[in-house]
Coordinates of C-alpha atoms and ligand atoms in Angstrom, one line a residue:
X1 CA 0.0 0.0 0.0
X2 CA 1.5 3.7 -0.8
X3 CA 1.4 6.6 1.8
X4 CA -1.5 8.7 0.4
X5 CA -0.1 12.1 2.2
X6 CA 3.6 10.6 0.6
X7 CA 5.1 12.8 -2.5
X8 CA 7.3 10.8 -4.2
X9 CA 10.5 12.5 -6.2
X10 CA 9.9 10.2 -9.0
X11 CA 6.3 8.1 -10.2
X12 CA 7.3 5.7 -12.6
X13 CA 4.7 4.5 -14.8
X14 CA 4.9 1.1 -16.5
X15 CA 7.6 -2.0 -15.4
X16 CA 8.9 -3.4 -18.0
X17 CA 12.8 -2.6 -19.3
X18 CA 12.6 1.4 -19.6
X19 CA 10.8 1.8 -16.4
X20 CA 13.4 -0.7 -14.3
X21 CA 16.2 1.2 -15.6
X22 CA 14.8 4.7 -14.9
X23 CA 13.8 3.8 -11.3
X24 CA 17.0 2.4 -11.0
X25 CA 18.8 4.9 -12.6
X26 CA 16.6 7.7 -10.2
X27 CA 17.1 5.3 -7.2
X28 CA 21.0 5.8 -7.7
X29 CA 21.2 9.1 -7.9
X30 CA 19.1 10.0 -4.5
X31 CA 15.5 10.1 -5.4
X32 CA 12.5 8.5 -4.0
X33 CA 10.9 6.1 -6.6
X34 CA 7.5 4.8 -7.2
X35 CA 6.9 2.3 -10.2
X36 CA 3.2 1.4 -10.9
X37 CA 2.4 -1.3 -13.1
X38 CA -1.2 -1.8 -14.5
X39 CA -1.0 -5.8 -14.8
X40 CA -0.3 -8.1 -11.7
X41 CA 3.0 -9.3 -10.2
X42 CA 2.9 -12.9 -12.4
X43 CA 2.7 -10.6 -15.7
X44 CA 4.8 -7.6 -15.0
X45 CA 7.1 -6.4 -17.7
X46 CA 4.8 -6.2 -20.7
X47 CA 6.6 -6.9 -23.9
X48 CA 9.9 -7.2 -22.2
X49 CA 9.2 -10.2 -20.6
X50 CA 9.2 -11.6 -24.5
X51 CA 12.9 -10.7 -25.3
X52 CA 16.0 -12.0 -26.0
X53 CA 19.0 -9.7 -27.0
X54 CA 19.6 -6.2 -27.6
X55 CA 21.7 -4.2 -29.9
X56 CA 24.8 -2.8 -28.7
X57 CA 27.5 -0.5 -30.2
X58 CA 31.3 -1.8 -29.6
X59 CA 34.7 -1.3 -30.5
X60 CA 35.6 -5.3 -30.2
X61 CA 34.7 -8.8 -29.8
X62 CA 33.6 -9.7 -26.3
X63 CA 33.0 -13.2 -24.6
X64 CA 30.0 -13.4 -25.9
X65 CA 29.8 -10.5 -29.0
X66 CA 31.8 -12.1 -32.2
X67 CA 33.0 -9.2 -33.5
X68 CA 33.1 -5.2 -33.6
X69 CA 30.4 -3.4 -34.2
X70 CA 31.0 0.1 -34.1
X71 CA 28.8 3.2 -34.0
X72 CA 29.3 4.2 -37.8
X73 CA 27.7 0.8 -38.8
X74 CA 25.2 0.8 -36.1
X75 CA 23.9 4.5 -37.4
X76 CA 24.1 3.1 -41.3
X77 CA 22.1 0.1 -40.4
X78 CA 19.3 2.6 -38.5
X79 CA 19.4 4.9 -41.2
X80 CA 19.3 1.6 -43.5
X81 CA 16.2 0.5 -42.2
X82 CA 14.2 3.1 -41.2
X83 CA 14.8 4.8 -44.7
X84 CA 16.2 8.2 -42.8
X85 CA 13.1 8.7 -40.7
X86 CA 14.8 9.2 -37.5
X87 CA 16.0 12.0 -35.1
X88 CA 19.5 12.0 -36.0
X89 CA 20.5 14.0 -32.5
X90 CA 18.2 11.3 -30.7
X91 CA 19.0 8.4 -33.1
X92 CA 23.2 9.1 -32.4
X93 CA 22.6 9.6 -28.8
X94 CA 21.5 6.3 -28.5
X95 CA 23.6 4.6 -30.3
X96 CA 26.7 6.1 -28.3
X97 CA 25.6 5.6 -25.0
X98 CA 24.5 1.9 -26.0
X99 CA 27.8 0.6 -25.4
X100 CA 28.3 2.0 -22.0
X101 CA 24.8 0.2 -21.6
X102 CA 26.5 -3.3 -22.4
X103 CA 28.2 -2.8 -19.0
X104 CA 25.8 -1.0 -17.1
X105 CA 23.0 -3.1 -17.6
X106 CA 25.4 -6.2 -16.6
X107 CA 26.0 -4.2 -13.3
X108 CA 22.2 -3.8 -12.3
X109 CA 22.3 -8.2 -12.4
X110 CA 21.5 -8.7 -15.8
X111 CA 23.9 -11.4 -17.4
X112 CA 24.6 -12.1 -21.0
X113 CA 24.8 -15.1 -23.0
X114 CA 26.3 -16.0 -26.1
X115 CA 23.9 -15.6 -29.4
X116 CA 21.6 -18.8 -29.8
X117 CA 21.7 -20.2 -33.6
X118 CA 18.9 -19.3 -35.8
X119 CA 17.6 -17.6 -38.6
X120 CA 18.2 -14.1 -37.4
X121 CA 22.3 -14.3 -37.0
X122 CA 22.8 -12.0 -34.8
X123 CA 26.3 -13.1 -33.1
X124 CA 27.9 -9.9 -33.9
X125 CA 25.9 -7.2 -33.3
X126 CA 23.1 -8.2 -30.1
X127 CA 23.9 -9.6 -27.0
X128 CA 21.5 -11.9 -25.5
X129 CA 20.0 -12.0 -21.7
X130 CA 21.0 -15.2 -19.9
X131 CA 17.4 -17.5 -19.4
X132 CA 15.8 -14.3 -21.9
X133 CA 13.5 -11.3 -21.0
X134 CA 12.1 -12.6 -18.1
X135 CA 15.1 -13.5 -16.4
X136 CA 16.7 -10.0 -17.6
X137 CA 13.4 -8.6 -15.8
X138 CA 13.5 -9.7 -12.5
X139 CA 17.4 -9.2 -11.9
X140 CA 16.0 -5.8 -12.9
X141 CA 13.2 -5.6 -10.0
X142 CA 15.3 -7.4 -7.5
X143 CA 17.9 -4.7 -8.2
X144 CA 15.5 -1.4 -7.7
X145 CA 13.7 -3.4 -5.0
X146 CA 17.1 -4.0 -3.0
X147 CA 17.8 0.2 -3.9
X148 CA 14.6 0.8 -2.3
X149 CA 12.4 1.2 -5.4
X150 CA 8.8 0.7 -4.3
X151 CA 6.7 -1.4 -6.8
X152 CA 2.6 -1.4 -6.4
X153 CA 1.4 -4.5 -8.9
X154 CA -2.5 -4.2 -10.5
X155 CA -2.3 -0.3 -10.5
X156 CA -3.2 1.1 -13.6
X157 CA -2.6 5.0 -14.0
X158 CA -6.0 6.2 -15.4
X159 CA -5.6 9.8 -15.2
X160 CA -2.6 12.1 -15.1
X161 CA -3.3 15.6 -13.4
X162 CA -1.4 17.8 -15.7
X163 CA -1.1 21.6 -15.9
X164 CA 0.7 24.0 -18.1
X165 CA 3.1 21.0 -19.2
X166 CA 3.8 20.5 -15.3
X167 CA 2.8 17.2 -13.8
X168 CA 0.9 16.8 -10.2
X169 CA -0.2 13.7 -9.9
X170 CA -1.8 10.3 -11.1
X171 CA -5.1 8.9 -10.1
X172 CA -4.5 4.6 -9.8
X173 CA -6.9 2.3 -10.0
X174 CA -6.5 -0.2 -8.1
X175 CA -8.3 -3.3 -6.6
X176 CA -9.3 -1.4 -3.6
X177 CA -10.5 1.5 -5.5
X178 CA -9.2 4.8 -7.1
X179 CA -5.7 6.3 -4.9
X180 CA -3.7 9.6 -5.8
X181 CA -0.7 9.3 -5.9
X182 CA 1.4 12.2 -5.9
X183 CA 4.9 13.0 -7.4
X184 CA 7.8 16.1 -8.2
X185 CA 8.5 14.1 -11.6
X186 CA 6.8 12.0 -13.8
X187 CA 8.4 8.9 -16.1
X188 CA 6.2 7.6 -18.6
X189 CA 7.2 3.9 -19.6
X190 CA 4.1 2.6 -20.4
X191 CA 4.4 0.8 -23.6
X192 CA 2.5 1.9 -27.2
X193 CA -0.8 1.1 -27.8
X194 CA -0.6 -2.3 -30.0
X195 CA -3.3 -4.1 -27.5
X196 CA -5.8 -1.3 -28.3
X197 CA -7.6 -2.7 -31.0
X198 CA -9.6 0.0 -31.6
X199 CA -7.0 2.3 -31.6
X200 CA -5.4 0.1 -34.4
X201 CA -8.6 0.5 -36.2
X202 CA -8.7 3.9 -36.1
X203 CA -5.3 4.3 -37.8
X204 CA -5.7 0.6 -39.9
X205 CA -9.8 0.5 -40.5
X206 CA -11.5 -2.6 -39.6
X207 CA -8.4 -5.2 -40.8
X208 CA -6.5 -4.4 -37.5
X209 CA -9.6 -6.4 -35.7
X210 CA -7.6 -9.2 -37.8
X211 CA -4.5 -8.6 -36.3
X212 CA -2.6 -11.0 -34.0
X213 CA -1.0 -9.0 -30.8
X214 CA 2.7 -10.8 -30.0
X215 CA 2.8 -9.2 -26.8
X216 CA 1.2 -7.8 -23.1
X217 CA -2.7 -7.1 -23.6
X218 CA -1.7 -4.7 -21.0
X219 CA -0.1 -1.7 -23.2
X220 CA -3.0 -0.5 -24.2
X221 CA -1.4 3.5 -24.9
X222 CA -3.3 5.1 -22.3
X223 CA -1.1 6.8 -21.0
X224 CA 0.1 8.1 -24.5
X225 CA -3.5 9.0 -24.9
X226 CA -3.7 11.1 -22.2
X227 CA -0.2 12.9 -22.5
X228 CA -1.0 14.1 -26.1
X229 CA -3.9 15.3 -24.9
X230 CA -2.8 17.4 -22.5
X231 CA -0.1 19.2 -24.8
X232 CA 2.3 16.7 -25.3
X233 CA 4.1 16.3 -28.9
X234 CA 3.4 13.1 -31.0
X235 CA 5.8 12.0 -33.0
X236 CA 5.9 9.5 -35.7
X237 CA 3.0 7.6 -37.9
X238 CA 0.5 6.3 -36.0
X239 CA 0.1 3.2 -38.8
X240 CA 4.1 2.5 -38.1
X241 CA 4.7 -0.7 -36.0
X242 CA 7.1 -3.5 -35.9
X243 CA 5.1 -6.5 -37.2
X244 CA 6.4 -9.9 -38.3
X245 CA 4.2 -12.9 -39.8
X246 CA 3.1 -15.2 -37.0
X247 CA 1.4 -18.3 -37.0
X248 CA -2.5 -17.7 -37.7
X249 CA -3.3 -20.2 -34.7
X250 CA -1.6 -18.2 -32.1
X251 CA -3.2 -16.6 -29.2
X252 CA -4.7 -12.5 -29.6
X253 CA -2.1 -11.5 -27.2
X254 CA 1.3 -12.9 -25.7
X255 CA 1.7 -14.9 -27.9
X256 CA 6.0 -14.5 -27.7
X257 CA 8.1 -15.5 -29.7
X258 CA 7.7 -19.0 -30.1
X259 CA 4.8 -18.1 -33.2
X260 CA 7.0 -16.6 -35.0
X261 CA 8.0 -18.1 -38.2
X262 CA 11.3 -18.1 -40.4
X263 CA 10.6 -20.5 -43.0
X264 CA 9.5 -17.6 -45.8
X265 CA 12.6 -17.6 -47.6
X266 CA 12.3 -22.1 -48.1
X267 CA 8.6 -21.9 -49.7
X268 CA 6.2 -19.8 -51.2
X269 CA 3.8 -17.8 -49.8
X270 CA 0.0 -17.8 -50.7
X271 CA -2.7 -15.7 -50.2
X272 CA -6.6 -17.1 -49.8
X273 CA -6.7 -17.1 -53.9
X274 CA -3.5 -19.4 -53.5
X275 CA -1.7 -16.4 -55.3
X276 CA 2.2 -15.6 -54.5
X277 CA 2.1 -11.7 -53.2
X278 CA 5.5 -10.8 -52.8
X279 CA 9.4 -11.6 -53.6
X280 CA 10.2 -14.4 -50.5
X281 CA 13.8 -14.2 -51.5
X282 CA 14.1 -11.3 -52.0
X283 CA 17.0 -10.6 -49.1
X284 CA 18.6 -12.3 -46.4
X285 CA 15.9 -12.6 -43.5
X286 CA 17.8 -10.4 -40.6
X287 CA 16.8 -7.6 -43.7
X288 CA 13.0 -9.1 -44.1
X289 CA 11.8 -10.9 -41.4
X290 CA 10.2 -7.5 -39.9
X291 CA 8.0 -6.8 -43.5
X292 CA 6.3 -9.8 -43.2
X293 CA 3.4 -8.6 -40.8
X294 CA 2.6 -5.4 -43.4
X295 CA 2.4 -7.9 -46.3
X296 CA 0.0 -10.3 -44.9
X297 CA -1.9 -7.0 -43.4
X298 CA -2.5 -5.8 -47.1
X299 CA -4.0 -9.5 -48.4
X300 CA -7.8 -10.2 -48.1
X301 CA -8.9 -11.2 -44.9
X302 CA -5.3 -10.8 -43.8
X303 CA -4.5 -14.3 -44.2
X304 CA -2.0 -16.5 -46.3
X305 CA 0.3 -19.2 -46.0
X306 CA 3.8 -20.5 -46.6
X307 CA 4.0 -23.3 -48.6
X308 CA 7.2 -25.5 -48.9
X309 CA 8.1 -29.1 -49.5
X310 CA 10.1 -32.3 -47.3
X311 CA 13.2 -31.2 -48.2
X312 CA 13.1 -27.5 -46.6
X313 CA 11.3 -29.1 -43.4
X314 CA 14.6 -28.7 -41.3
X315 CA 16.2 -26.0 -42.4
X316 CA 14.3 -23.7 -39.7
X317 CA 13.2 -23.1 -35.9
X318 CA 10.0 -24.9 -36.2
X319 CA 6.7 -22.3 -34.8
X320 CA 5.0 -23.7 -31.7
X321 CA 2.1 -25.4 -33.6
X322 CA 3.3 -28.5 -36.4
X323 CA 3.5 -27.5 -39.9
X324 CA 0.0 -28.7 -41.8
X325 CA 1.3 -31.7 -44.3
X326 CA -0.2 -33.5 -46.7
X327 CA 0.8 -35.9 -49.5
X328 CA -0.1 -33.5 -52.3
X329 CA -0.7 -30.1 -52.9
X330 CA -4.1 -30.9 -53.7
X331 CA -4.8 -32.4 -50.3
X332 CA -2.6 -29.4 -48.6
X333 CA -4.8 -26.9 -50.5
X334 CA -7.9 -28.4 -49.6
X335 CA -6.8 -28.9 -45.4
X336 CA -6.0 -24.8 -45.8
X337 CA -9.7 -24.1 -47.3
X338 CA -7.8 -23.1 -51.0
X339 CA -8.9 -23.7 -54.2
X340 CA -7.1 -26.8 -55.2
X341 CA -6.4 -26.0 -59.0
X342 CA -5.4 -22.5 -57.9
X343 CA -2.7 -23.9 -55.6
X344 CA -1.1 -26.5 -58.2
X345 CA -1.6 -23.9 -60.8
X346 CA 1.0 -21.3 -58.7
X347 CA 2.9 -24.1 -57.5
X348 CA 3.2 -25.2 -61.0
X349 CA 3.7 -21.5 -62.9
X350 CA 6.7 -21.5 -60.2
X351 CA 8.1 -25.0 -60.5
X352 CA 8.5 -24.1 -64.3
X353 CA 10.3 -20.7 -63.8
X354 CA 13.2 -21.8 -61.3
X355 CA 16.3 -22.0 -63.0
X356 CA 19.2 -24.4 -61.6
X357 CA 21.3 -23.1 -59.0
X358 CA 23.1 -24.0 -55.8
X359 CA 21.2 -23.5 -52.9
X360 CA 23.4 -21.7 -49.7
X361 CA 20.9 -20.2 -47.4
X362 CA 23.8 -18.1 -45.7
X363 CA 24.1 -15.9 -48.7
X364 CA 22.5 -14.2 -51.5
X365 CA 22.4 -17.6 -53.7
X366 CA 22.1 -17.9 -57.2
X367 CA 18.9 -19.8 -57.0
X368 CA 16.2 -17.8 -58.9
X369 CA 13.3 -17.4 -60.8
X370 CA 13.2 -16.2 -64.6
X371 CA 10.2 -14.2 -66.0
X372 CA 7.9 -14.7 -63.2
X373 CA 5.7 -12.1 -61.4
X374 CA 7.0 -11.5 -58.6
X375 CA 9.9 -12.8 -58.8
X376 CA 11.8 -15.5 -56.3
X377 CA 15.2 -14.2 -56.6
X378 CA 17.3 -16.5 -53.9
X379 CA 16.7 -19.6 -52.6
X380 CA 13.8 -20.8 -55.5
X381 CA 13.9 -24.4 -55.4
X382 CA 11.0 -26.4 -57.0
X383 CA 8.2 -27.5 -54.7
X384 CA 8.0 -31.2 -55.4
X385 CA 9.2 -33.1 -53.0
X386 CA 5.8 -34.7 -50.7
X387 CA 4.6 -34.1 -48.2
X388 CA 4.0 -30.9 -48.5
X389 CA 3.7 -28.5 -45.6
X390 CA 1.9 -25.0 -44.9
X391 CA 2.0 -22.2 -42.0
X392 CA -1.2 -20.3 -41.9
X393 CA 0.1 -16.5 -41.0
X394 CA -1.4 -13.5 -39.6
X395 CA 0.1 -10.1 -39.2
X396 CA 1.8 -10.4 -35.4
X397 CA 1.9 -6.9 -34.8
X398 CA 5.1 -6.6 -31.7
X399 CA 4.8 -3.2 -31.2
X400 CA 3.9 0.4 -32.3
X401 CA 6.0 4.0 -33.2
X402 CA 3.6 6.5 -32.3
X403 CA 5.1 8.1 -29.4
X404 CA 5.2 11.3 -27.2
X405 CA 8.3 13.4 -28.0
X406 CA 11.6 14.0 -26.3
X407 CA 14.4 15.6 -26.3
X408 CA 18.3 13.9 -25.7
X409 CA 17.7 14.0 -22.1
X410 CA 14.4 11.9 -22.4
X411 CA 12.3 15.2 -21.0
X412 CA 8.7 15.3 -23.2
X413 CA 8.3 18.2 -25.1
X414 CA 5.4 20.0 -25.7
X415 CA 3.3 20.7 -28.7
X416 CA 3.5 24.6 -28.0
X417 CA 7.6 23.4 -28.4
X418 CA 8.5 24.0 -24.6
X419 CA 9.9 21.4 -22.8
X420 CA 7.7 19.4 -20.0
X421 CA 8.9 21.3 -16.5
X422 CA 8.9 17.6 -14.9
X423 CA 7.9 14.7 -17.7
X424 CA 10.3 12.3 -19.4
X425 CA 9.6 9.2 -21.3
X426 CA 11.2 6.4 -22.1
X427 CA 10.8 3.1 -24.3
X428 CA 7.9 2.2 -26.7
X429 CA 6.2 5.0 -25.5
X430 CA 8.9 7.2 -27.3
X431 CA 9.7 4.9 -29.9
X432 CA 9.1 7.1 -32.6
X433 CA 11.4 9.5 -32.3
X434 CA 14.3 7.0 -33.4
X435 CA 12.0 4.7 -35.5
X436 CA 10.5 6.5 -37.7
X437 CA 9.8 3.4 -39.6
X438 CA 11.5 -0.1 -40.3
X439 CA 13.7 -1.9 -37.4
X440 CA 16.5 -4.0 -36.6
X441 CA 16.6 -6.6 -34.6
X442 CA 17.3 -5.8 -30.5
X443 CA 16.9 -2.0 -30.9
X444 CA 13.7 -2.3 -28.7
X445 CA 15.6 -2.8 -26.0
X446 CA 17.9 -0.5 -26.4
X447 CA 15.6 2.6 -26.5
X448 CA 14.3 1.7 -23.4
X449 CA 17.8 1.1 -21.8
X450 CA 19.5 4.3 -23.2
X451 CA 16.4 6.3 -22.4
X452 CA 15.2 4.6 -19.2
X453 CA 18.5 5.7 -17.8
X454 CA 18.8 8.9 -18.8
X455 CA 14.6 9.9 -18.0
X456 CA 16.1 8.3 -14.3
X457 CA 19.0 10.4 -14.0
X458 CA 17.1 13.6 -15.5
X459 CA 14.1 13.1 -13.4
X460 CA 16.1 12.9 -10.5
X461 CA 18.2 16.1 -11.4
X462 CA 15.0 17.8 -12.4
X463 CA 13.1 16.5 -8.2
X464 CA 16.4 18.1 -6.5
X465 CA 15.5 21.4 -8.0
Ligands
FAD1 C1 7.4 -11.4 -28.8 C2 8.3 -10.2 -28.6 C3 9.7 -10.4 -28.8 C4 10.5 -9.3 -28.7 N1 11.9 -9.5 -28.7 C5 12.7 -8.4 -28.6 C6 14.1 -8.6 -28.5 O1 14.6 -9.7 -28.5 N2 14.9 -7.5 -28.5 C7 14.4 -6.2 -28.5 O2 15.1 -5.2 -28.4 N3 13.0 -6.0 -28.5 C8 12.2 -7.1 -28.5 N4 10.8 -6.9 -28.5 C9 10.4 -5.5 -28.3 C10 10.5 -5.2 -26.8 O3 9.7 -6.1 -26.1 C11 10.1 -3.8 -26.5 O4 10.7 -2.8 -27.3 C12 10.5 -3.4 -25.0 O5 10.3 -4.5 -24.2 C13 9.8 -2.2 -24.6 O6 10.0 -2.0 -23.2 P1 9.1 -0.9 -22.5 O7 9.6 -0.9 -21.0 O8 9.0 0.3 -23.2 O9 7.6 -1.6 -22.5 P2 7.1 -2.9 -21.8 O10 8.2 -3.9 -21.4 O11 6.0 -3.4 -22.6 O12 6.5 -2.3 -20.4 C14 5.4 -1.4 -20.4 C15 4.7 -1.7 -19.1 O13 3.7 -0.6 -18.9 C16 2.6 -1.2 -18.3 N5 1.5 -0.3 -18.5 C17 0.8 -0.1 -19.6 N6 -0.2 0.8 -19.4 C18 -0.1 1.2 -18.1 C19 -0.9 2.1 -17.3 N7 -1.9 2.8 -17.7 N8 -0.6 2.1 -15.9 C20 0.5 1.4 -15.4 N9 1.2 0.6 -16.2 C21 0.9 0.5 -17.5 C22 2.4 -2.6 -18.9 O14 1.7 -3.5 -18.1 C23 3.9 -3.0 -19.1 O15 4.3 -3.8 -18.0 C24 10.0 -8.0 -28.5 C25 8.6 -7.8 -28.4 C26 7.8 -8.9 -28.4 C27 6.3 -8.8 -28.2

C-alpha cells in the first residue's frame, strides 16, 4: 500500500525494461521512486518479458559479441532500415551511450549469454539475456527493489493531473479503488498502444480487428493518450509498427516468440486465392523478417500461407504449432480451405520458372526465378518433394511508433515546443522519435535502456531542483 499524504521524487509509470532502468537509474542518484504497473505481479514487464538480446554498439569482440560493431555501422544500419526517418540527434545519442549500456546493464544483475543459432544471426551485433526477458526482468526488480524502489502491482494509471506541461499527480486504479498518488517528476514507460484494438482501427480501419497481438494485452497507450492530450508532442506515424508474420493459430495477445516463423525464404507464400504476393527471396531474413506482418496485413482477410516441401522441413526453428502436411498439394490446399487447381496452378507456374542453382541459405544464392511475377530471386527451389507443408500466418503486430516526443535527455516536449517542466519518457512509448519506420533486430531494448537511464538520472536532477 503507498502513503497517500507521501510525494514521491519520482512516479514511474509502466515496469517493463525502460521503467526498471529509470527507477534504477533515479534510485541511484538519491530520489525517492515509485513504479506502478497496470497488470499483476505474475505478468509484470509487458513486452519485455518476451525478449531475447539487444543491440549494442562496440569497438571489439567480447566473450560473448563475435565481432566489432561500431557506432558508424550501427547508425548506417538505422538509417538503412528506417529509410532516414529518424531523429539523428536522438538516433546518435543512443547509439553512443548503447555501449556504456552493455556494461551498465550487466552491473544492475543482468547477465549475457552467447547468441543462440537461428535464422536471425545476430552473433555480432546483439547480446543476449542469460534464461531471456524474463530473467533479464527480474534481476531488474530485484535490483531497484534492494535500492529501495517501491513497486505497487495491479495499478493502472487512469488519469494524469497535468497543468501547463507540469505534472501533479496520477489517479491509480486499483483493486481497492481509485488512490492519488502524488509526485515532483513523472516517467512515462508505459508501452505503445498495440493491445488497443480500436485504436489500431482507427489508424488501420476494420483489418486491425484481424490482427494477432505478439505481446502484453496490457499496453493499451493510455497513458500516450492522455499525454497528447494534454499538450504533449506526437511523433511518428501512428500506422508504423514492428510486425512480423506469426502463426495464424496463435493466441490474440502474448503470444512471444515461439509463433514466429522463419521459413518464408524455403517456400512460397499464398494468399486465400493461392496467389504468390510478394518476392520471398528477395534478401537475407535479418533484412525481411520485420515486412512480413505489413504484407499479410495488405492480403484479403489478412491471411496466407507458406507453402514448402520435405526437403526444406529442417532448415528452420519450427513455430510452436506443427506444420499442416499432406501428400499433395491438392490435399494441402484443400486442409487450408484453398482452391485446389489455384494452388497446383502457382505451384506449377513457379516449378516451371526456377532456373538451376546452388542453394546456400547463408548468402545471396544464385537460386532464382526467370520471368515470373513476382519474382523468387534466392533460394527458389522447386516444390516437389511430398509431403507438403503449410503455415497459416497473420500479421503479429510486436509493437507500435507512435510516441510522445523527447528531447536527448528523455524530458517530453510540448506541442506549443516548450519542454515538459517535470515529464520524461522512455521506451515504446517514445519509440518514434528514433523509429520513424522499419527496425533491426534488438533495438527495442535498447531505446528503453539508453532512455530509461537517462529519463532516471534527469528526473532525479529535475526533483532536487
Ligand atoms: C514477442 C516479442 C519479442 C521481442 N523481442 C525483442 C528482442 O529480443 N529485443 C528487443 O530489443 N526487443 C524485442 N521486442 C520488443 C521489446 O519487447 C520492447 O521494445 C521493449 O520491451 C519495450 O520496453 P518498455 O519498457 O517500453 O515496454 P514494456 O516492457 O511493454 O513495459 C510497459 C509496461 O507498462 C505497463 N502499463 C501499460 N499501461 C499502463 C498504465 N496505464 N498504468 C500502469 N502501467 C501500465 C504494462 O503493463 C507494461 O508492463 C519484442 C517484443 C515482443 C512482443
Amino acid at each position: 500500500m503507498v502513503n497517500p499524504a507521501k510525494t514521491f521524487d519520482i512516479l514511474v509509470v509502466g515496469g517493463g525494461n525502460a521503467g526498471l532502468c529509470a527507477a534504477i537509474s533515479a534510485q541511484r542518484s538519491g530520489a525517492s521512486v515509485l513504479i506502478v504497473e497496470a497488470a499483476p505481479k505474475f505478468y509484470r514487464g509487458g513486452n519485455t518479458r518476451h525478449t531475447r538480446n539487444m543491440r549494442c554498439a562496440h569497438d571489439r569482440a567480447t566473450e560473448i559479441l563475435t565481432g566489432p560493431y561500431t557506432e558508424q555501422e550501427f547508425w548506417d544500419d538505422l538509417l538503412r532500415v528506417t529509410g532516414g526517418q529518424t531523429d539523428e540527434e536522438l538516433a546518435r545519442f543512443m547509439i553512443r551511450e548503447s555501449k556504456d549500456i552493455l556494461t551498465w546493464i550487466v552491473e544492475q544483475g543482468v547477465r549475457w549469454q552467447p547468441s543462440l543459432g537461428g535464422t536471425l544471426s545476430l552473433g555480432r551485433t546483439n547480446s543476449f539475456f542469460l534464461g531471456g526477458g524474463r530473467a533479464m526482468l527480474n534481476a531488474l526488480y530485484r535490483t531497484a527493489e534492494a535500492l529501495g524502489v517501491e513497486v505497487l502491482y495491479d495499478a493502472e494509471v487512469v488519469d494524469l493531473d497535468i497543468e501547463g506541461g507540469a505534472f501533479r499527480s496520477a489517479t491509480v486504479k486499483r483493486p481497492e479503488g481509485h488512490v492519488r498518488v502524488r509526485a515532483k517528476t513523472l516517467v512515462a514507460a508505459a508501452g505503445g498502444f498495440e493491445a488497443n484494438i480500436d485504436w489500431l482501427k482507427r489508424s488501420w480501419g476494420p483489418i486491425a480487428e484481424n490482427f494477432l497481438i505478439r505481446g502484453t494485452p496490457y499496453n493499451r497507450g493510455s497513458v500516450l493518450r492522455m499525454l497528447i492530450d494534454k499538450g504533449v508532442e506526437e511523433v511518428g506515424d501512428p500506422t508504423q509498427c514492428h510486425a512480423v508474420a506469426i502463426d495464424a493459430r496463435a493466441p490474440k495477445f502474448d503470444g512471444g516468440i515461439i509463433t514466429r516463423l522463419d521459413c518464408v525464404v524455403f517456400g512460397l507464400v499464398v494468399n486465400k486465392n493461392a496467389e504468390r504476393f510478394y518476392d520471398e527471396g528477395e534478401d537475407i531474413w535479418p533484412k525481411r523478417y520485420a515486412i512480413w506482418g505489413r504484407l499479410v496485413a495488405a492480403q484479403p482477410d489478412q491471411i496466407a500461407y507458406i507453402l514448402f516441401d520435405a526437403s526444406s522441413l529442417n532448415l528452420f526453428m519450427p513455430s510452436l504449432y506443427p506444420p499442416i502436411q499432406a501428400p499433395t498439394l491438392g490435399e494441402l490446399a484443400g486442409k487450408l480451405g484453398l482452391e485446389a487447381a489455384a494452388l497446383e496452378r502457382t505451384a506449377a507456374t513457379f516449378n516451371d520458372a526456377v532456373r538451376p542453382g546452388t542453394f546456400d541459405d547463408k548468402i545471396l544464392d544464385d537460386c532464382r526465378t526467370e520471368g515470373l511475377t513476382p519474382p523468387k530471386s534466392h533460394w527458389a527451389r522447386r516444390i516437389e518433394k511430398a509431403p507438403f507443408y503449410a503455415y497459416p500466418v497473420r500479421p503479429g503486430i510486436t509493437f507500435t511508433y507512435l510516441g510522445a516526443r523527447v528531447n536527448k535527455n528523455a524530458r517530453m516536449l510540448m506541442a506549443d515546443g516548450r519542454p515538459a517542466a517535470n515529464m520524461f519518457a522512455a521506451g515504446e512509448i517514445m519509440a518514434g522519435n528514433v523509429l520513424g519506420r522499419g527496425y533491426a533486430a534488438g533495438i527495442g531494448m535498447t531505446i528503453g535502456s539508453v532512455f530509461g537511464r537517462a529519463a532516471g538520472r534527469e528526473a532525479a536532477a529535475s526533483a532536487r531542483n
